[in-house]
Coordinates of N, CA, C and O in Angstrom, one line a residue:
M1 N -3.5 -10.6 8.0 CA -2.2 -10.1 8.0 C -2.1 -8.9 8.9 O -3.0 -8.1 8.9
W2 N -1.0 -8.8 9.7 CA -0.8 -7.7 10.6 C 0.0 -6.7 9.9 O 0.9 -7.0 9.1
G3 N -0.3 -5.4 10.1 CA 0.5 -4.3 9.6 C 0.0 -3.0 10.0 O -1.0 -2.8 10.6
L4 N 0.8 -2.0 9.7 CA 0.5 -0.6 10.0 C 0.2 0.1 8.7 O 1.1 0.1 7.8
L5 N -1.0 0.6 8.5 CA -1.4 1.2 7.2 C -1.5 2.7 7.4 O -2.1 3.2 8.4
Q6 N -0.9 3.5 6.5 CA -0.8 4.9 6.7 C -1.2 5.6 5.3 O -0.6 5.2 4.3
P7 N -2.1 6.6 5.3 CA -2.4 7.3 4.1 C -1.2 8.2 3.7 O -0.5 8.7 4.6
V8 N -1.0 8.3 2.4 CA 0.1 9.1 1.9 C -0.4 10.3 1.1 O -0.2 11.5 1.5
T9 N -1.1 10.1 0.0 CA -1.6 11.2 -0.9 C -2.9 10.8 -1.5 O -3.4 9.7 -1.5
S10 N -3.6 11.9 -2.0 CA -4.8 11.7 -2.7 C -4.9 12.7 -3.9 O -4.4 13.8 -3.8
A11 N -5.4 12.2 -5.1 CA -5.4 13.1 -6.2 C -6.7 12.9 -7.0 O -7.2 11.8 -7.1
E12 N -7.2 14.0 -7.6 CA -8.3 14.0 -8.4 C -8.0 14.6 -9.8 O -8.1 15.8 -9.9
P13 N -7.5 13.8 -10.7 CA -7.2 14.4 -12.0 C -8.4 14.9 -12.8 O -9.5 14.4 -12.7
A14 N -8.2 16.0 -13.5 CA -9.3 16.6 -14.2 C -9.4 16.0 -15.6 O -8.6 16.4 -16.5
E15 N -10.2 15.1 -15.8 CA -10.5 14.4 -17.1 C -11.9 14.7 -17.5 O -12.8 14.5 -16.7
P16 N -12.1 15.0 -18.8 CA -13.5 15.2 -19.2 C -14.4 13.9 -19.1 O -14.0 12.9 -19.5
G17 N -15.5 14.1 -18.4 CA -16.4 13.0 -18.3 C -16.1 11.9 -17.2 O -16.9 11.0 -17.0
R18 N -15.0 12.0 -16.6 CA -14.6 11.0 -15.6 C -13.9 11.7 -14.4 O -13.0 12.5 -14.7
R19 N -14.2 11.4 -13.2 CA -13.5 12.0 -12.1 C -13.1 10.9 -11.1 O -13.6 10.8 -10.0
P20 N -12.0 10.2 -11.4 CA -11.5 9.2 -10.5 C -10.7 9.8 -9.4 O -10.1 10.9 -9.5
V21 N -10.8 9.2 -8.2 CA -10.0 9.6 -7.1 C -9.0 8.5 -6.8 O -9.3 7.4 -6.6
T22 N -7.7 8.9 -6.9 CA -6.6 7.9 -6.6 C -6.0 8.3 -5.3 O -5.6 9.4 -5.0
T23 N -5.9 7.3 -4.4 CA -5.4 7.4 -3.1 C -4.2 6.5 -2.9 O -4.2 5.3 -3.3
A24 N -3.1 7.0 -2.4 CA -1.9 6.2 -2.1 C -1.8 5.9 -0.6 O -2.1 6.8 0.2
W25 N -1.3 4.7 -0.3 CA -1.2 4.3 1.1 C 0.2 3.6 1.2 O 0.8 3.2 0.3
R26 N 0.7 3.5 2.5 CA 1.9 2.9 2.8 C 1.6 1.8 3.8 O 1.0 2.1 4.8
L27 N 2.1 0.6 3.6 CA 1.8 -0.5 4.5 C 3.2 -1.0 5.1 O 4.1 -1.3 4.3
F28 N 3.3 -1.0 6.4 CA 4.5 -1.6 7.1 C 4.1 -2.9 7.7 O 3.1 -3.0 8.4
G29 N 4.7 -4.0 7.3 CA 4.3 -5.3 7.8 C 5.5 -6.3 7.9 O 6.6 -6.0 7.4
I30 N 5.2 -7.5 8.4 CA 6.2 -8.5 8.5 C 6.0 -9.6 7.5 O 6.9 -10.5 7.4
E31 N 5.0 -9.5 6.7 CA 4.8 -10.5 5.6 C 5.0 -9.9 4.2 O 4.7 -8.7 4.0
R32 N 5.7 -10.6 3.4 CA 6.1 -10.1 2.1 C 4.9 -10.1 1.1 O 4.2 -11.2 1.0
L33 N 4.7 -9.0 0.4 CA 3.7 -9.0 -0.7 C 4.5 -8.8 -2.0 O 5.6 -8.4 -2.0
V34 N 3.9 -9.2 -3.1 CA 4.5 -9.0 -4.4 C 3.7 -8.1 -5.3 O 2.6 -7.8 -5.0
A35 N 4.4 -7.6 -6.3 CA 3.7 -6.7 -7.2 C 2.5 -7.4 -7.8 O 2.4 -8.6 -8.0
R36 N 1.4 -6.6 -8.1 CA 0.2 -7.0 -8.6 C -0.7 -7.8 -7.7 O -1.7 -8.4 -8.1
E37 N -0.3 -7.8 -6.4 CA -1.2 -8.4 -5.4 C -2.2 -7.4 -4.9 O -2.0 -6.2 -5.0
R38 N -3.3 -7.9 -4.3 CA -4.3 -7.0 -3.7 C -4.6 -7.4 -2.3 O -4.5 -8.5 -1.9
I39 N -5.0 -6.4 -1.5 CA -5.4 -6.7 -0.2 C -6.8 -5.9 0.0 O -7.0 -4.9 -0.6
E40 N -7.6 -6.4 1.0 CA -8.8 -5.7 1.3 C -8.7 -5.2 2.7 O -8.3 -5.8 3.6
W41 N -9.2 -3.9 2.8 CA -9.1 -3.2 4.1 C -10.4 -2.3 4.2 O -10.5 -1.4 3.3
R42 N -11.2 -2.5 5.2 CA -12.4 -1.7 5.4 C -13.2 -1.6 4.1 O -13.6 -0.5 3.7
E43 N -13.5 -2.7 3.4 CA -14.3 -2.8 2.2 C -13.7 -2.1 1.0 O -14.3 -1.7 0.0
R44 N -12.4 -1.8 1.1 CA -11.6 -1.2 -0.1 C -10.6 -2.2 -0.6 O -10.0 -2.9 0.2
V45 N -10.5 -2.3 -1.9 CA -9.5 -3.2 -2.5 C -8.3 -2.3 -2.8 O -8.4 -1.4 -3.7
L46 N -7.1 -2.6 -2.2 CA -5.9 -1.8 -2.4 C -5.0 -2.7 -3.3 O -4.7 -3.9 -2.9
E47 N -4.4 -2.1 -4.3 CA -3.4 -2.8 -5.1 C -2.0 -2.4 -4.8 O -1.7 -1.3 -4.5
V48 N -1.1 -3.4 -4.8 CA 0.3 -3.1 -4.6 C 0.9 -2.3 -5.7 O 0.6 -2.7 -6.9
D49 N 1.6 -1.2 -5.5 CA 2.1 -0.3 -6.5 C 3.6 -0.5 -6.5 O 4.3 0.1 -5.7
G50 N 4.1 -1.3 -7.4 CA 5.6 -1.6 -7.5 C 6.0 -2.7 -6.6 O 5.2 -3.4 -6.0
E51 N 7.3 -2.9 -6.5 CA 7.9 -3.9 -5.6 C 8.1 -3.4 -4.2 O 8.5 -2.3 -4.0
P52 N 7.6 -4.2 -3.2 CA 7.8 -3.8 -1.8 C 9.3 -3.7 -1.4 O 10.1 -4.5 -2.0
D53 N 9.6 -2.8 -0.5 CA 11.0 -2.7 0.0 C 11.2 -3.6 1.2 O 10.3 -3.6 2.1
C54 N 12.3 -4.2 1.3 CA 12.6 -5.1 2.5 C 13.7 -4.4 3.3 O 14.7 -3.9 2.8
W55 N 13.4 -4.3 4.6 CA 14.3 -3.7 5.6 C 14.8 -4.7 6.5 O 14.1 -5.4 7.2
E56 N 16.2 -4.9 6.5 CA 16.8 -5.9 7.3 C 17.8 -5.3 8.3 O 19.0 -5.2 8.0
P57 N 17.3 -4.7 9.4 CA 18.2 -4.1 10.3 C 19.2 -5.1 10.9 O 18.9 -6.3 11.0
R58 N 20.3 -4.6 11.3 CA 21.4 -5.5 11.9 C 20.9 -6.1 13.1 O 21.1 -7.3 13.3
F59 N 20.2 -5.4 14.0 CA 19.5 -5.9 15.2 C 18.0 -5.6 15.1 O 17.7 -4.4 14.9
G60 N 17.2 -6.6 15.1 CA 15.8 -6.3 15.1 C 15.1 -7.2 14.0 O 15.7 -8.1 13.5
H61 N 13.8 -6.9 13.8 CA 13.0 -7.7 12.9 C 13.0 -7.2 11.5 O 13.0 -6.1 11.2
V62 N 13.1 -8.2 10.6 CA 12.9 -7.9 9.2 C 11.5 -7.4 8.9 O 10.6 -8.0 9.4
H63 N 11.3 -6.3 8.2 CA 10.0 -5.9 7.9 C 9.9 -5.3 6.4 O 11.0 -5.1 5.8
Y64 N 8.7 -5.2 5.9 CA 8.5 -4.7 4.5 C 7.7 -3.5 4.5 O 6.8 -3.3 5.3
E65 N 8.1 -2.6 3.5 CA 7.3 -1.4 3.3 C 6.7 -1.5 1.9 O 7.5 -1.6 0.9
T66 N 5.4 -1.4 1.8 CA 4.7 -1.6 0.6 C 3.9 -0.4 0.2 O 3.1 0.1 1.1
R67 N 4.0 0.1 -1.0 CA 3.2 1.2 -1.5 C 1.9 0.6 -2.1 O 1.9 -0.4 -2.9
L68 N 0.7 1.1 -1.7 CA -0.5 0.6 -2.1 C -1.3 1.8 -2.8 O -1.1 2.9 -2.6
R69 N -2.2 1.4 -3.7 CA -3.0 2.4 -4.5 C -4.5 1.9 -4.5 O -4.8 0.7 -4.7
H70 N -5.4 2.9 -4.3 CA -6.8 2.7 -4.4 C -7.4 3.7 -5.4 O -7.2 4.9 -5.2
V71 N -8.1 3.2 -6.4 CA -8.7 4.1 -7.4 C -10.2 3.9 -7.3 O -10.7 2.8 -7.4
E72 N -10.9 5.0 -7.1 CA -12.4 5.0 -7.0 C -13.0 5.9 -8.1 O -12.6 7.0 -8.2
G73 N -14.0 5.4 -8.8 CA -14.7 6.2 -9.8 C -14.3 5.9 -11.1 O -13.8 6.1 -12.0

């Protein structure tokens, strides 16, 4: 799948005994993904977070903006 992947945020919540790192990403692409789908990028498994947004400009190509999430730890 072709797309532009961009990091958005990273968080490390303070929980006793566990230190997960949650990273948010944004994917711009021409193929539609659906909620609960996963993609693999550079040995990371990223999960779709919510429903992807569809952009249909009057002139130009239809594209999708998908929010992704990666949890490690």
